[in-house]
Amino acid sequence: MIIELKSDHVERFLNLCAKQNIEIWNLKKNHGHNVCYMMKDGLKRSETLQKKTNTDIKVIRKAGLPFFLCQYCKRKLLLCGMFLCLFLLFGLSQFVWEIDVSGNVSYTKEDIIKYVDEEFIPLGTLKMKVDCADLEEQLRLHYDEIAWVSCSLHGCRLSINIKETLDKNTKNNASKPCDLVASKNGVITSIVTQNGTPLVQKGDKVKKGDTLITGNIYIYSDSNEVLETHKEIAEGTIWAKTRAAYECSFLRSYYKKEYKNKKSYTYAAYLCGKRVPLMPEIKQEEGMDQITEKIPLKIGKTFFLPFYLERTITRRFETVKMEYGKQEAYKEAQNRIEKKIREFEEKGIKVLSDNIEISVNDIKCEAKGYFILEEPIGKIRSIRDLTKEQEEKLKPTEEVAW
């Protein structure tokens, strides 16, 4: 509480309070009076000190939880509503209300969220029923381009982090023994094994799905017989020279959109997956673009609620017919090739060379060919037993004495 001290011996009163361990803080002058903060029990304990030092204390404002509870203790419905609200918030915090995907390039965020929502974890699933390790395995099996995936729960959000290639900066998150296999065809240019048994070496040609590093570790006797087999989590970095086809074509005549300055907004709400329009909607027609975005309601950074606000932005435009000249079309094709190269480089893939031919006729422009790349091709897969041919390659050979 905030109090005002009136006394000719304020210093003596403060010293006696300090001796009795009565807390007083934020002491300051306000219009010639001493104003400070004091606890409720401290005010009671200081009554004898007030008489002893002839100090008059006036309570300016009562604040804090005890006074709040005393003030509203008779308003039973309000207290019941508060406790019910806290109970509902606690109950809602036990479910998954948001799925977030990051690191995706080949697959769209919406496609992955739809797959997870329909097949494994619908919104509103109890967090205790979510098996992140199993979800990681299923995502790797369903999406061929995914080499590594990490799933984790943060509050009411399920976070899915994806990588399409394994490199030295990728920490293997497998929870059980696994192999590293080729995610595409190529020629091995470098292999560094941190754990497991390598089955290929530099210069080897590999096909998609071939085991590169196995989690099987064999222990042989002096007579080259297998004594023990250990299963481990294979880890390593494998780079290979690969080939990526490229094809692009576009018409020389095209239409350019010229947008009008005016924008229209409409809103809708989502309650536990059900959509409720909040205002009349604008039906999309020709000459109109619509962008829809969802705004989640949350408390803090990770406590998402099962309520969403959907905003639709509508912009009208007019189409103007344009046409590329032959040189402009050729330059546009080159720009698209350079953009593709930048996309490779952003993913950490080296572009060694390209063999792409550009042709321009009266109607369209075509670019067709391939890139020669060097990239990581490791992909996690559940461990499998080796074939006899693979075991023979690993079997130690006896030394020949001359």
JSON list of N, CA and C in Angstrom, two decimals, residues 14-55:
[
{"chain": "A", "resi": 14, "resn": "LEU", "atom": "N", "xyz": [11.79, 5.86, 10.81]},
{"chain": "A", "resi": 14, "resn": "LEU", "atom": "CA", "xyz": [12.36, 4.98, 9.79]},
{"chain": "A", "resi": 14, "resn": "LEU", "atom": "C", "xyz": [13.44, 4.09, 10.37]},
{"chain": "A", "resi": 15, "resn": "ASN", "atom": "N", "xyz": [14.27, 4.64, 11.25]},
{"chain": "A", "resi": 15, "resn": "ASN", "atom": "CA", "xyz": [15.33, 3.84, 11.89]},
{"chain": "A", "resi": 15, "resn": "ASN", "atom": "C", "xyz": [14.75, 2.73, 12.75]},
{"chain": "A", "resi": 16, "resn": "LEU", "atom": "N", "xyz": [13.68, 3.06, 13.52]},
{"chain": "A", "resi": 16, "resn": "LEU", "atom": "CA", "xyz": [13.05, 2.04, 14.36]},
{"chain": "A", "resi": 16, "resn": "LEU", "atom": "C", "xyz": [12.39, 0.95, 13.51]},
{"chain": "A", "resi": 17, "resn": "CYS", "atom": "N", "xyz": [11.79, 1.35, 12.38]},
{"chain": "A", "resi": 17, "resn": "CYS", "atom": "CA", "xyz": [11.21, 0.35, 11.47]},
{"chain": "A", "resi": 17, "resn": "CYS", "atom": "C", "xyz": [12.29, -0.57, 10.91]},
{"chain": "A", "resi": 18, "resn": "ALA", "atom": "N", "xyz": [13.44, -0.02, 10.53]},
{"chain": "A", "resi": 18, "resn": "ALA", "atom": "CA", "xyz": [14.54, -0.84, 10.02]},
{"chain": "A", "resi": 18, "resn": "ALA", "atom": "C", "xyz": [15.04, -1.81, 11.08]},
{"chain": "A", "resi": 19, "resn": "LYS", "atom": "N", "xyz": [15.07, -1.33, 12.37]},
{"chain": "A", "resi": 19, "resn": "LYS", "atom": "CA", "xyz": [15.53, -2.20, 13.46]},
{"chain": "A", "resi": 19, "resn": "LYS", "atom": "C", "xyz": [14.55, -3.35, 13.68]},
{"chain": "A", "resi": 20, "resn": "GLN", "atom": "N", "xyz": [13.24, -3.09, 13.45]},
{"chain": "A", "resi": 20, "resn": "GLN", "atom": "CA", "xyz": [12.22, -4.13, 13.63]},
{"chain": "A", "resi": 20, "resn": "GLN", "atom": "C", "xyz": [11.98, -4.93, 12.35]},
{"chain": "A", "resi": 21, "resn": "ASN", "atom": "N", "xyz": [12.81, -4.71, 11.30]},
{"chain": "A", "resi": 21, "resn": "ASN", "atom": "CA", "xyz": [12.69, -5.40, 10.00]},
{"chain": "A", "resi": 21, "resn": "ASN", "atom": "C", "xyz": [11.33, -5.17, 9.34]},
{"chain": "A", "resi": 22, "resn": "ILE", "atom": "N", "xyz": [10.84, -3.93, 9.47]},
{"chain": "A", "resi": 22, "resn": "ILE", "atom": "CA", "xyz": [9.60, -3.54, 8.80]},
{"chain": "A", "resi": 22, "resn": "ILE", "atom": "C", "xyz": [9.99, -2.86, 7.48]},
{"chain": "A", "resi": 23, "resn": "GLU", "atom": "N", "xyz": [9.54, -3.45, 6.37]},
{"chain": "A", "resi": 23, "resn": "GLU", "atom": "CA", "xyz": [9.96, -2.95, 5.05]},
{"chain": "A", "resi": 23, "resn": "GLU", "atom": "C", "xyz": [9.26, -1.65, 4.68]},
{"chain": "A", "resi": 24, "resn": "ILE", "atom": "N", "xyz": [10.06, -0.69, 4.25]},
{"chain": "A", "resi": 24, "resn": "ILE", "atom": "CA", "xyz": [9.56, 0.57, 3.68]},
{"chain": "A", "resi": 24, "resn": "ILE", "atom": "C", "xyz": [10.42, 0.87, 2.45]},
{"chain": "A", "resi": 25, "resn": "TRP", "atom": "N", "xyz": [9.78, 1.17, 1.31]},
{"chain": "A", "resi": 25, "resn": "TRP", "atom": "CA", "xyz": [10.56, 1.42, 0.11]},
{"chain": "A", "resi": 25, "resn": "TRP", "atom": "C", "xyz": [9.94, 2.54, -0.72]},
{"chain": "A", "resi": 26, "resn": "ASN", "atom": "N", "xyz": [10.72, 3.00, -1.70]},
{"chain": "A", "resi": 26, "resn": "ASN", "atom": "CA", "xyz": [10.30, 4.10, -2.60]},
{"chain": "A", "resi": 26, "resn": "ASN", "atom": "C", "xyz": [9.88, 5.36, -1.81]},
{"chain": "A", "resi": 27, "resn": "LEU", "atom": "N", "xyz": [10.68, 5.71, -0.81]},
{"chain": "A", "resi": 27, "resn": "LEU", "atom": "CA", "xyz": [10.39, 6.92, -0.04]},
{"chain": "A", "resi": 27, "resn": "LEU", "atom": "C", "xyz": [10.76, 8.15, -0.86]},
{"chain": "A", "resi": 28, "resn": "LYS", "atom": "N", "xyz": [9.81, 9.10, -0.94]},
{"chain": "A", "resi": 28, "resn": "LYS", "atom": "CA", "xyz": [10.07, 10.33, -1.69]},
{"chain": "A", "resi": 28, "resn": "LYS", "atom": "C", "xyz": [9.16, 11.44, -1.18]},
{"chain": "A", "resi": 29, "resn": "LYS", "atom": "N", "xyz": [9.53, 12.68, -1.54]},
{"chain": "A", "resi": 29, "resn": "LYS", "atom": "CA", "xyz": [8.76, 13.86, -1.15]},
{"chain": "A", "resi": 29, "resn": "LYS", "atom": "C", "xyz": [7.69, 14.14, -2.20]},
{"chain": "A", "resi": 30, "resn": "ASN", "atom": "N", "xyz": [6.48, 14.42, -1.74]},
{"chain": "A", "resi": 30, "resn": "ASN", "atom": "CA", "xyz": [5.37, 14.76, -2.64]},
{"chain": "A", "resi": 30, "resn": "ASN", "atom": "C", "xyz": [4.59, 15.92, -2.02]},
{"chain": "A", "resi": 31, "resn": "HIS", "atom": "N", "xyz": [4.77, 17.12, -2.60]},
{"chain": "A", "resi": 31, "resn": "HIS", "atom": "CA", "xyz": [4.11, 18.33, -2.09]},
{"chain": "A", "resi": 31, "resn": "HIS", "atom": "C", "xyz": [4.44, 18.56, -0.62]},
{"chain": "A", "resi": 32, "resn": "GLY", "atom": "N", "xyz": [5.69, 18.33, -0.27]},
{"chain": "A", "resi": 32, "resn": "GLY", "atom": "CA", "xyz": [6.13, 18.59, 1.10]},
{"chain": "A", "resi": 32, "resn": "GLY", "atom": "C", "xyz": [5.87, 17.47, 2.07]},
{"chain": "A", "resi": 33, "resn": "HIS", "atom": "N", "xyz": [5.26, 16.38, 1.65]},
{"chain": "A", "resi": 33, "resn": "HIS", "atom": "CA", "xyz": [4.96, 15.24, 2.51]},
{"chain": "A", "resi": 33, "resn": "HIS", "atom": "C", "xyz": [5.82, 14.04, 2.10]},
{"chain": "A", "resi": 34, "resn": "ASN", "atom": "N", "xyz": [6.08, 13.17, 3.07]},
{"chain": "A", "resi": 34, "resn": "ASN", "atom": "CA", "xyz": [6.84, 11.95, 2.81]},
{"chain": "A", "resi": 34, "resn": "ASN", "atom": "C", "xyz": [5.89, 10.84, 2.39]},
{"chain": "A", "resi": 35, "resn": "VAL", "atom": "N", "xyz": [6.10, 10.32, 1.20]},
{"chain": "A", "resi": 35, "resn": "VAL", "atom": "CA", "xyz": [5.25, 9.25, 0.67]},
{"chain": "A", "resi": 35, "resn": "VAL", "atom": "C", "xyz": [6.11, 8.02, 0.44]},
{"chain": "A", "resi": 36, "resn": "CYS", "atom": "N", "xyz": [5.62, 6.84, 0.81]},
{"chain": "A", "resi": 36, "resn": "CYS", "atom": "CA", "xyz": [6.39, 5.60, 0.64]},
{"chain": "A", "resi": 36, "resn": "CYS", "atom": "C", "xyz": [5.44, 4.42, 0.52]},
{"chain": "A", "resi": 37, "resn": "TYR", "atom": "N", "xyz": [6.03, 3.23, 0.33]},
{"chain": "A", "resi": 37, "resn": "TYR", "atom": "CA", "xyz": [5.28, 1.98, 0.22]},
{"chain": "A", "resi": 37, "resn": "TYR", "atom": "C", "xyz": [5.53, 1.15, 1.48]},
{"chain": "A", "resi": 38, "resn": "MET", "atom": "N", "xyz": [4.49, 0.45, 1.94]},
{"chain": "A", "resi": 38, "resn": "MET", "atom": "CA", "xyz": [4.62, -0.41, 3.13]},
{"chain": "A", "resi": 38, "resn": "MET", "atom": "C", "xyz": [3.64, -1.57, 3.00]},
{"chain": "A", "resi": 39, "resn": "MET", "atom": "N", "xyz": [4.06, -2.73, 3.51]},
{"chain": "A", "resi": 39, "resn": "MET", "atom": "CA", "xyz": [3.19, -3.90, 3.50]},
{"chain": "A", "resi": 39, "resn": "MET", "atom": "C", "xyz": [2.10, -3.76, 4.56]},
{"chain": "A", "resi": 40, "resn": "LYS", "atom": "N", "xyz": [0.99, -4.53, 4.39]},
{"chain": "A", "resi": 40, "resn": "LYS", "atom": "CA", "xyz": [-0.14, -4.46, 5.31]},
{"chain": "A", "resi": 40, "resn": "LYS", "atom": "C", "xyz": [0.27, -4.90, 6.71]},
{"chain": "A", "resi": 41, "resn": "ASP", "atom": "N", "xyz": [1.01, -6.02, 6.82]},
{"chain": "A", "resi": 41, "resn": "ASP", "atom": "CA", "xyz": [1.42, -6.50, 8.14]},
{"chain": "A", "resi": 41, "resn": "ASP", "atom": "C", "xyz": [2.44, -5.55, 8.78]},
{"chain": "A", "resi": 42, "resn": "GLY", "atom": "N", "xyz": [3.24, -4.88, 7.92]},
{"chain": "A", "resi": 42, "resn": "GLY", "atom": "CA", "xyz": [4.20, -3.91, 8.45]},
{"chain": "A", "resi": 42, "resn": "GLY", "atom": "C", "xyz": [3.51, -2.71, 9.08]},
{"chain": "A", "resi": 43, "resn": "LEU", "atom": "N", "xyz": [2.36, -2.33, 8.49]},
{"chain": "A", "resi": 43, "resn": "LEU", "atom": "CA", "xyz": [1.60, -1.21, 9.06]},
{"chain": "A", "resi": 43, "resn": "LEU", "atom": "C", "xyz": [1.08, -1.56, 10.45]},
{"chain": "A", "resi": 44, "resn": "LYS", "atom": "N", "xyz": [0.61, -2.79, 10.64]},
{"chain": "A", "resi": 44, "resn": "LYS", "atom": "CA", "xyz": [0.12, -3.21, 11.96]},
{"chain": "A", "resi": 44, "resn": "LYS", "atom": "C", "xyz": [1.25, -3.27, 12.98]},
{"chain": "A", "resi": 45, "resn": "ARG", "atom": "N", "xyz": [2.42, -3.80, 12.56]},
{"chain": "A", "resi": 45, "resn": "ARG", "atom": "CA", "xyz": [3.55, -3.95, 13.48]},
{"chain": "A", "resi": 45, "resn": "ARG", "atom": "C", "xyz": [4.14, -2.60, 13.89]},
{"chain": "A", "resi": 46, "resn": "SER", "atom": "N", "xyz": [3.88, -1.57, 13.07]},
{"chain": "A", "resi": 46, "resn": "SER", "atom": "CA", "xyz": [4.48, -0.26, 13.35]},
{"chain": "A", "resi": 46, "resn": "SER", "atom": "C", "xyz": [3.58, 0.63, 14.21]},
{"chain": "A", "resi": 47, "resn": "GLU", "atom": "N", "xyz": [2.45, 0.11, 14.70]},
{"chain": "A", "resi": 47, "resn": "GLU", "atom": "CA", "xyz": [1.52, 0.95, 15.47]},
{"chain": "A", "resi": 47, "resn": "GLU", "atom": "C", "xyz": [2.18, 1.50, 16.73]},
{"chain": "A", "resi": 48, "resn": "THR", "atom": "N", "xyz": [2.93, 0.67, 17.48]},
{"chain": "A", "resi": 48, "resn": "THR", "atom": "CA", "xyz": [3.60, 1.14, 18.71]},
{"chain": "A", "resi": 48, "resn": "THR", "atom": "C", "xyz": [4.68, 2.16, 18.36]},
{"chain": "A", "resi": 49, "resn": "LEU", "atom": "N", "xyz": [5.35, 1.97, 17.20]},
{"chain": "A", "resi": 49, "resn": "LEU", "atom": "CA", "xyz": [6.40, 2.91, 16.79]},
{"chain": "A", "resi": 49, "resn": "LEU", "atom": "C", "xyz": [5.79, 4.26, 16.41]},
{"chain": "A", "resi": 50, "resn": "GLN", "atom": "N", "xyz": [4.57, 4.21, 15.84]},
{"chain": "A", "resi": 50, "resn": "GLN", "atom": "CA", "xyz": [3.88, 5.45, 15.48]},
{"chain": "A", "resi": 50, "resn": "GLN", "atom": "C", "xyz": [3.59, 6.28, 16.74]},
{"chain": "A", "resi": 51, "resn": "LYS", "atom": "N", "xyz": [3.12, 5.62, 17.82]},
{"chain": "A", "resi": 51, "resn": "LYS", "atom": "CA", "xyz": [2.82, 6.33, 19.06]},
{"chain": "A", "resi": 51, "resn": "LYS", "atom": "C", "xyz": [4.10, 6.84, 19.71]},
{"chain": "A", "resi": 52, "resn": "LYS", "atom": "N", "xyz": [5.16, 6.01, 19.63]},
{"chain": "A", "resi": 52, "resn": "LYS", "atom": "CA", "xyz": [6.42, 6.36, 20.28]},
{"chain": "A", "resi": 52, "resn": "LYS", "atom": "C", "xyz": [7.05, 7.59, 19.64]},
{"chain": "A", "resi": 53, "resn": "THR", "atom": "N", "xyz": [6.93, 7.72, 18.31]},
{"chain": "A", "resi": 53, "resn": "THR", "atom": "CA", "xyz": [7.57, 8.84, 17.60]},
{"chain": "A", "resi": 53, "resn": "THR", "atom": "C", "xyz": [6.57, 9.92, 17.20]},
{"chain": "A", "resi": 54, "resn": "ASN", "atom": "N", "xyz": [5.32, 9.75, 17.66]},
{"chain": "A", "resi": 54, "resn": "ASN", "atom": "CA", "xyz": [4.27, 10.72, 17.34]},
{"chain": "A", "resi": 54, "resn": "ASN", "atom": "C", "xyz": [4.15, 10.90, 15.82]},
{"chain": "A", "resi": 55, "resn": "THR", "atom": "N", "xyz": [4.05, 9.76, 15.12]},
{"chain": "A", "resi": 55, "resn": "THR", "atom": "CA", "xyz": [3.94, 9.75, 13.65]},
{"chain": "A", "resi": 55, "resn": "THR", "atom": "C", "xyz": [2.52, 9.43, 13.24]}
]
